[in-house]
PDB file of C-alpha atoms in Angstrom:
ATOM      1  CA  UNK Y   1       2.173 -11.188  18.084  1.00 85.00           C
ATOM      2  CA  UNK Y   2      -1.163 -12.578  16.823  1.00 91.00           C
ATOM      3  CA  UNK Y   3      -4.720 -10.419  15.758  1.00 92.00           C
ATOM      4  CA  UNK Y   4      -7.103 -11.034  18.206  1.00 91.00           C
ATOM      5  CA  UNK Y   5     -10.796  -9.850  18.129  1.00 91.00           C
ATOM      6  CA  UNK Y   6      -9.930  -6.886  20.318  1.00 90.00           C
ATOM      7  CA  UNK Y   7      -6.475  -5.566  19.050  1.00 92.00           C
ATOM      8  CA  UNK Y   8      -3.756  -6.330  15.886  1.00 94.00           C
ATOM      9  CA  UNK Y   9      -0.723  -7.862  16.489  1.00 94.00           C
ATOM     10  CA  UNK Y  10       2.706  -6.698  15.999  1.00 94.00           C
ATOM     11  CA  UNK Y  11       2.851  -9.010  12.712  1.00 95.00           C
ATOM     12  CA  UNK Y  12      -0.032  -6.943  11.238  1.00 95.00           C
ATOM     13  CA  UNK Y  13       1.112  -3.736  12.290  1.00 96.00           C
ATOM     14  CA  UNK Y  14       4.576  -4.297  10.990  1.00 96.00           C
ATOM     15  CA  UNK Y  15       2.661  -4.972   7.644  1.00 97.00           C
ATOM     16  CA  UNK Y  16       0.916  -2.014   7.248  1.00 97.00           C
ATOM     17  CA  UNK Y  17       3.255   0.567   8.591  1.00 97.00           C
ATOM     18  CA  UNK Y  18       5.855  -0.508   7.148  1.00 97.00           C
ATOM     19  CA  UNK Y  19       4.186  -0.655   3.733  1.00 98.00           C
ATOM     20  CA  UNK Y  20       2.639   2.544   4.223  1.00 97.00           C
ATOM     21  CA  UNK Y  21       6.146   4.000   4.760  1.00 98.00           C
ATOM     22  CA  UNK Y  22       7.165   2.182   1.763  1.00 97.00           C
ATOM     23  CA  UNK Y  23       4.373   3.603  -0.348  1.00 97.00           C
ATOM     24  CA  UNK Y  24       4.645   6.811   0.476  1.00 97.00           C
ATOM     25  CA  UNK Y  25       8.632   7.006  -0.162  1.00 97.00           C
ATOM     26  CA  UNK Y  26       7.831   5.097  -3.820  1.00 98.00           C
ATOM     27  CA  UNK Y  27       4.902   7.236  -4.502  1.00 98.00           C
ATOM     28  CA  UNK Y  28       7.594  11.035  -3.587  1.00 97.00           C
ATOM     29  CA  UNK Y  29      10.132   8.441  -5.652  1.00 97.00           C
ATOM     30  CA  UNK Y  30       8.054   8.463  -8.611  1.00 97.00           C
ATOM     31  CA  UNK Y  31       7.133  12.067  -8.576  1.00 96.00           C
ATOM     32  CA  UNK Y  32      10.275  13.469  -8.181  1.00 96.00           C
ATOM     33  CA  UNK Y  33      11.789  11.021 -11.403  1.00 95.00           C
ATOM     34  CA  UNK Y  34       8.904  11.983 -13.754  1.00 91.00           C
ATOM     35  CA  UNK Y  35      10.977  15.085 -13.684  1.00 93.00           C
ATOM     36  CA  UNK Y  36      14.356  14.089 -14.463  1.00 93.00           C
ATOM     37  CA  UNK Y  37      16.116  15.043 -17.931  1.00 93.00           C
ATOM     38  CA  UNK Y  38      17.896  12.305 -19.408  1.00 92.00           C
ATOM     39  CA  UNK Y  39      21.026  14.319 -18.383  1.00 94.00           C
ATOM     40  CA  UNK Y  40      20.123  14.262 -14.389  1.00 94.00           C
ATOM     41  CA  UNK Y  41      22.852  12.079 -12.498  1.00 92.00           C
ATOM     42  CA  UNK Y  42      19.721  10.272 -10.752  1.00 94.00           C
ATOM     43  CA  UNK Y  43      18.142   9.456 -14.311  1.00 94.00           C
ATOM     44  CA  UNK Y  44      19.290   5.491 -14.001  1.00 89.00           C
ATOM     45  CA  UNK Y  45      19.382   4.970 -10.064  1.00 95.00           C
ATOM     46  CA  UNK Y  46      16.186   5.931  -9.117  1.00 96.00           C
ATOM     47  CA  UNK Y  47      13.803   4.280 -11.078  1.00 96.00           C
ATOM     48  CA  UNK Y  48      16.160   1.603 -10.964  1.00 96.00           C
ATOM     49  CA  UNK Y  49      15.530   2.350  -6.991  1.00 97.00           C
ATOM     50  CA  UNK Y  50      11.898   2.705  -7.477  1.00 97.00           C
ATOM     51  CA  UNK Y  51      11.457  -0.670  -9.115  1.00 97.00           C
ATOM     52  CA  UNK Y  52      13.705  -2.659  -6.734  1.00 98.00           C
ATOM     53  CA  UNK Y  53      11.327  -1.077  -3.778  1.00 98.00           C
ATOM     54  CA  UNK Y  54       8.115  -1.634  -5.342  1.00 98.00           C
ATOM     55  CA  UNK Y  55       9.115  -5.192  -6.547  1.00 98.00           C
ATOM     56  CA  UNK Y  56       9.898  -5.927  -2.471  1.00 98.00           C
ATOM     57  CA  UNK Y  57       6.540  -3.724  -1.759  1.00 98.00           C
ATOM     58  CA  UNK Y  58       5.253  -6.345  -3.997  1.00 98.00           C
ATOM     59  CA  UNK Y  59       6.352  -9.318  -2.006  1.00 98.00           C
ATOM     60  CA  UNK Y  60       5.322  -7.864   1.485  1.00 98.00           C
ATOM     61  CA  UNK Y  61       1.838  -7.385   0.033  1.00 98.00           C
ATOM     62  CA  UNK Y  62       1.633 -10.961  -1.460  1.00 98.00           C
ATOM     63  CA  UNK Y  63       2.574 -12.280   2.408  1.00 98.00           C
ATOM     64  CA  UNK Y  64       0.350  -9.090   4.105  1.00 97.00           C
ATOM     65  CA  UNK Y  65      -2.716 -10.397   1.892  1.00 97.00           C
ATOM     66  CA  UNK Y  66      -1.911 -14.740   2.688  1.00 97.00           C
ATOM     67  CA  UNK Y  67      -1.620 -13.426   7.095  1.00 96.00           C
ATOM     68  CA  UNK Y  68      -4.762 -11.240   5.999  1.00 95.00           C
ATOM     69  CA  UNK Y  69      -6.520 -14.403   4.983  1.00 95.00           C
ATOM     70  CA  UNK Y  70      -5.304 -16.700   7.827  1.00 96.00           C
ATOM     71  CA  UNK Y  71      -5.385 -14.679  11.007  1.00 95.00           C
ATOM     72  CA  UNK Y  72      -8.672 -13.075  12.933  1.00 94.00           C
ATOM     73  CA  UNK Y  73      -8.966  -9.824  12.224  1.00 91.00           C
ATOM     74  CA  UNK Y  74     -10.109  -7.036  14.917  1.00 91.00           C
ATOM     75  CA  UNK Y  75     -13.999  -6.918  15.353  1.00 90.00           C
ATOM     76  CA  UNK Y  76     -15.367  -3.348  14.524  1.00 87.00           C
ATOM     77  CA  UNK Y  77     -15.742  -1.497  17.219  1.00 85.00           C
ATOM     78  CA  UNK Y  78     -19.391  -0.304  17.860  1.00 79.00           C
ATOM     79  CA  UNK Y  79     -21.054   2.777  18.716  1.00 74.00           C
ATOM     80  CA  UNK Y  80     -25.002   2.370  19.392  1.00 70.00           C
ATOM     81  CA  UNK Y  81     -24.945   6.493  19.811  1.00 69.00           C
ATOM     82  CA  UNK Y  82     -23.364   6.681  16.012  1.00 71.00           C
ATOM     83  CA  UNK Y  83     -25.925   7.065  12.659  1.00 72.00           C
ATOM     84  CA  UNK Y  84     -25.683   4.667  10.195  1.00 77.00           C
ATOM     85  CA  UNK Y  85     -22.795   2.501  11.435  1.00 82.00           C
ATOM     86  CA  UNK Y  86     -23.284  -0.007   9.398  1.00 85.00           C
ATOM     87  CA  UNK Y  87     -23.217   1.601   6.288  1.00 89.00           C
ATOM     88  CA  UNK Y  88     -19.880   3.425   7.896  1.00 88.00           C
ATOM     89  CA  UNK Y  89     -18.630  -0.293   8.432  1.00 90.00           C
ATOM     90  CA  UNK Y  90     -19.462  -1.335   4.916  1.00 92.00           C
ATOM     91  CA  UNK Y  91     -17.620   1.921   3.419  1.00 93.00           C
ATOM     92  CA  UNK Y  92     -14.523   1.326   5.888  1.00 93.00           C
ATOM     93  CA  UNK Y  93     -15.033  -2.688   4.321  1.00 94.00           C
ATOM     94  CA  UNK Y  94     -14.506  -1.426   0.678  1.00 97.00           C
ATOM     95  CA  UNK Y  95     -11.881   1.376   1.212  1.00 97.00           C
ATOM     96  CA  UNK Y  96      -9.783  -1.622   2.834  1.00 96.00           C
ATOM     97  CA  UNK Y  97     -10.429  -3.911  -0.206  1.00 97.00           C
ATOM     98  CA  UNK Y  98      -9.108  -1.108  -2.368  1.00 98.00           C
ATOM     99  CA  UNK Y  99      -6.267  -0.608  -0.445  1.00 97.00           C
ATOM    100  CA  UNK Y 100      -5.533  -3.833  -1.133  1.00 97.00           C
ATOM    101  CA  UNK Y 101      -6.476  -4.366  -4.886  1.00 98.00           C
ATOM    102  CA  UNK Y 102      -4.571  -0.810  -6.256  1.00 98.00           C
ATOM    103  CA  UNK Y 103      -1.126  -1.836  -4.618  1.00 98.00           C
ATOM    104  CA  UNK Y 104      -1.582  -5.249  -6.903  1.00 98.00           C
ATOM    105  CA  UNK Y 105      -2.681  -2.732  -9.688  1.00 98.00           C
ATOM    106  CA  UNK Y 106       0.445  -0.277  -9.487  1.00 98.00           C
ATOM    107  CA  UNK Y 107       2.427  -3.623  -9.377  1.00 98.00           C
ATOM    108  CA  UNK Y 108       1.411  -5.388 -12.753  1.00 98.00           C
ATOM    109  CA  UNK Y 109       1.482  -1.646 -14.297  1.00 98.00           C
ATOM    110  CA  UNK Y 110       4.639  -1.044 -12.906  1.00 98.00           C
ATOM    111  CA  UNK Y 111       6.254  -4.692 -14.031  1.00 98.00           C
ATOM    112  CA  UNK Y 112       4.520  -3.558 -17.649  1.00 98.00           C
ATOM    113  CA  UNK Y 113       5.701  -0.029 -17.829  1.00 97.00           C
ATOM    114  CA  UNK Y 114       9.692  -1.790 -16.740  1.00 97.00           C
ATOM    115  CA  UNK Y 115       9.615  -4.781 -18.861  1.00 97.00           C
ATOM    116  CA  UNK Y 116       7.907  -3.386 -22.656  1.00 97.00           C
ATOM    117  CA  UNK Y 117      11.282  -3.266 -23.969  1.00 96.00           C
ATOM    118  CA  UNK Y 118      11.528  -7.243 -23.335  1.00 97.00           C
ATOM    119  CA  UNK Y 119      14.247  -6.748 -21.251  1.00 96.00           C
ATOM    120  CA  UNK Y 120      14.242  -8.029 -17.137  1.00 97.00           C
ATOM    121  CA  UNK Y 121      14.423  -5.888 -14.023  1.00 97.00           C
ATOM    122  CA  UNK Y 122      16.924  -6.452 -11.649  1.00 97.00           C
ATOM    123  CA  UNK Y 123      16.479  -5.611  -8.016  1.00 97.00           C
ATOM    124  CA  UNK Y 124      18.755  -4.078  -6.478  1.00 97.00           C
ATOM    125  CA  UNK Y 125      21.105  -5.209  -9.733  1.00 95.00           C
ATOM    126  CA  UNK Y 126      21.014  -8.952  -8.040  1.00 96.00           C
ATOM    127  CA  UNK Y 127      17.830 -11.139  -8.523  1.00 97.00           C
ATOM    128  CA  UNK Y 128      16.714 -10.664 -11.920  1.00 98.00           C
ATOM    129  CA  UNK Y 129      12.610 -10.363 -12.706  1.00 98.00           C
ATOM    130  CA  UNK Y 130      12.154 -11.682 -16.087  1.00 98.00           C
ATOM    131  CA  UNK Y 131      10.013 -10.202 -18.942  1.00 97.00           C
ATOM    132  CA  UNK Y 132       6.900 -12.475 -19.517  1.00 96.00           C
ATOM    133  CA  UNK Y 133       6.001 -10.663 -22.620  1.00 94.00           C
ATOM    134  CA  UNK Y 134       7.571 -10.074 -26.047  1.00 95.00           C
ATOM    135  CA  UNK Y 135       8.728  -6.556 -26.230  1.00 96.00           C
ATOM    136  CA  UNK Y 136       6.203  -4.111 -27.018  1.00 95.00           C
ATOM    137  CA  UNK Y 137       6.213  -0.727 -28.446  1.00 90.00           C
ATOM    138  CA  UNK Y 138       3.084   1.284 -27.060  1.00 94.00           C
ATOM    139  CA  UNK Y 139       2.794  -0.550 -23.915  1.00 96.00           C
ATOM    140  CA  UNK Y 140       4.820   0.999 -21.888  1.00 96.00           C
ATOM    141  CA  UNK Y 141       3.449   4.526 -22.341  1.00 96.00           C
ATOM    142  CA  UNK Y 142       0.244   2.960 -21.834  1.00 97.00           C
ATOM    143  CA  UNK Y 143       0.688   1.164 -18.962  1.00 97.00           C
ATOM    144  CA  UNK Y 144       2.486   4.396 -17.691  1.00 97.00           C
ATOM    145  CA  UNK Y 145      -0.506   6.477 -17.919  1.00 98.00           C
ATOM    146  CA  UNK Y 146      -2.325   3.503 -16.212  1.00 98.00           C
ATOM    147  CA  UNK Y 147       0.561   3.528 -13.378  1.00 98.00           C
ATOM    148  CA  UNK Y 148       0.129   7.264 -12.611  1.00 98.00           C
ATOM    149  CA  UNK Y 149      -3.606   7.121 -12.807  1.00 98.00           C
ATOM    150  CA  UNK Y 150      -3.677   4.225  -9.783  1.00 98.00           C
ATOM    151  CA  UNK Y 151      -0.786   5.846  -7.845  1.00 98.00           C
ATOM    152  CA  UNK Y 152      -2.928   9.172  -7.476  1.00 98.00           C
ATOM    153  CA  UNK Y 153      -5.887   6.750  -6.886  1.00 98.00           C
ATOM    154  CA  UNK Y 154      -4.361   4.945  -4.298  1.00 98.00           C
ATOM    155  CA  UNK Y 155      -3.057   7.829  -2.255  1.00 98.00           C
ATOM    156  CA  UNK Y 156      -6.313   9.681  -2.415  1.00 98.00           C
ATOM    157  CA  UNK Y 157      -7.582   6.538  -0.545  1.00 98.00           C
ATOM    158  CA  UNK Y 158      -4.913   6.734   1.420  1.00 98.00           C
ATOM    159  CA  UNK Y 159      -5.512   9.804   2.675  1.00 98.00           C
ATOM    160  CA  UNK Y 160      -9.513   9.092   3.007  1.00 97.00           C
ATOM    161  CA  UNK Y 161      -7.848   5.835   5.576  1.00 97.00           C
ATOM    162  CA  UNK Y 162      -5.340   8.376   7.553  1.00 97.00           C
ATOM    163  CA  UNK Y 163      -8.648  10.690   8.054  1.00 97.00           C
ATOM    164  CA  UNK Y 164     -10.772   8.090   8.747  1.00 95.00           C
ATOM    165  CA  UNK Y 165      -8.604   6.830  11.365  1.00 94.00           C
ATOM    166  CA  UNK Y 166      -8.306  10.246  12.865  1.00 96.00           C
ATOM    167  CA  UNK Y 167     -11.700  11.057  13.345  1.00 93.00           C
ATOM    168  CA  UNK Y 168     -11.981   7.835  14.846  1.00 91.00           C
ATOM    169  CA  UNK Y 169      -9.424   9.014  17.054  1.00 93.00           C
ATOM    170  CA  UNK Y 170     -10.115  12.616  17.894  1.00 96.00           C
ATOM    171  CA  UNK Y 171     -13.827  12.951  17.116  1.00 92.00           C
ATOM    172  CA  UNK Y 172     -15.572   9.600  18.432  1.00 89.00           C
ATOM    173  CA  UNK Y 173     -12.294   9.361  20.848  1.00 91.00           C
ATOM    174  CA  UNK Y 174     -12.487   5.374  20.115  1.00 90.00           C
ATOM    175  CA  UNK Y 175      -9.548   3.113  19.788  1.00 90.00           C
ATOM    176  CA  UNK Y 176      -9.623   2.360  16.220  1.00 90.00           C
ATOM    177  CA  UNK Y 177      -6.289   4.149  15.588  1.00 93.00           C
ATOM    178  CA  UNK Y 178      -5.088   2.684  18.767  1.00 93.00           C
ATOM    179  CA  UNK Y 179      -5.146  -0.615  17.692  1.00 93.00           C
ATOM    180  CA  UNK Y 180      -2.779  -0.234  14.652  1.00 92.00           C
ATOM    181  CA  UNK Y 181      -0.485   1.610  16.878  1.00 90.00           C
ATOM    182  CA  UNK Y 182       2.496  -0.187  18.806  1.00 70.00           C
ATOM    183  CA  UNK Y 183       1.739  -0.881  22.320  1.00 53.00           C
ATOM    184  CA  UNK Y 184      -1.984  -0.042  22.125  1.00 54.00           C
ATOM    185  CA  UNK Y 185      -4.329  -0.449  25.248  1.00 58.00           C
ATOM    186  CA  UNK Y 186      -7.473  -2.140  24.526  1.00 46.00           C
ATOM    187  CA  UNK Y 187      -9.258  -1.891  27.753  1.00 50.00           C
ATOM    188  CA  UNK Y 188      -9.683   1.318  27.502  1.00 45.00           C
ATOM    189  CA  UNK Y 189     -11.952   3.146  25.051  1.00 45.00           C
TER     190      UNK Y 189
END
């Protein structure tokens, strides 16, 4: 259940797979409605979707960061026969903060882009998000651009972490990727 220096627990690995499924359905979400006329039938529902889902995304992140903070997290695992691991460990160190930081990013853009018109967003059309600000005209266009420009960000990072942690896997044949999976062995290399 618990990180240990060796391995991540199931509470950390529920985290980040199930955000990373998250993202990844709010970030085709988002593409796919940047497309739709004002006529399209799916015109209302899906951003109304895509906030309710990034709002929760929000939440899970807020609680992934607090068990980030509070549990042990998985020692690197080292290599002597690898060139400059530290610098790889320091690289690996700052693509996880940023995974972190855009996802907070996307959220406050997001919440601006949804709430410029002063109105609230509802999630799920139950639990209503109020509007901290007075409505504003060009902030939501803004804050759009700003939302687009971190979403494309974020999942080139992505995709830098999902290669990373396959040439951990397939090229130094170490248990890096192991350890995020379910059920992972770590007394084997």
């Amino acid at each position: 259940m618990l990180n240990t220096f060796e391995n991540y627990g199931w509470i950390a690995r529920f985290f980040h797979w199930t955000i990373a499924l998250a993202a990844t359905v709010l970030f085709g979400l988002g593409l796919y409605m940047v497309e739709l006329s004002y006529y399209d039938p799916a015109y209302k529902t899906f951003p109304s979707l895509h906030k309710s889902i990034g709002l929760l995304v929000a939440v899970l992140m807020v609680i992934r960061l607090i068990w980030r903070l509070i549990s042990v997290a998985p020692l690197p695992i080292s290599d002597p026969t690898t060139p400059h691991q530290n610098l790889q460990h320091k690289a690996a160190s700052l693509v996880h903060f940023i995974l972190y930081a855009l996802p907070f990013a996307l959220f406050i853009s997001g919440y601006l882009i949804s709430t410029a018109d002063g109105r609230s967003i509802f999630v799920f059309d139950t639990i209503e998000v109020p509007a901290l600000f007075p409505a504003n005209k060009g902030l939501e266009d803004t804050a759009g651009l700003i939302h687009e420009i971190i979403a494309w960000s974020l999942a080139g990072f992505v995709v830098l972490h999902a290669a990373a942690a396959l040439k951990h896997h397939f090229i130094n044949k170490d248990r890096t990727l192991k350890r995020m999976l379910l059920g992972a062995s770590t007394t084997t290399p």
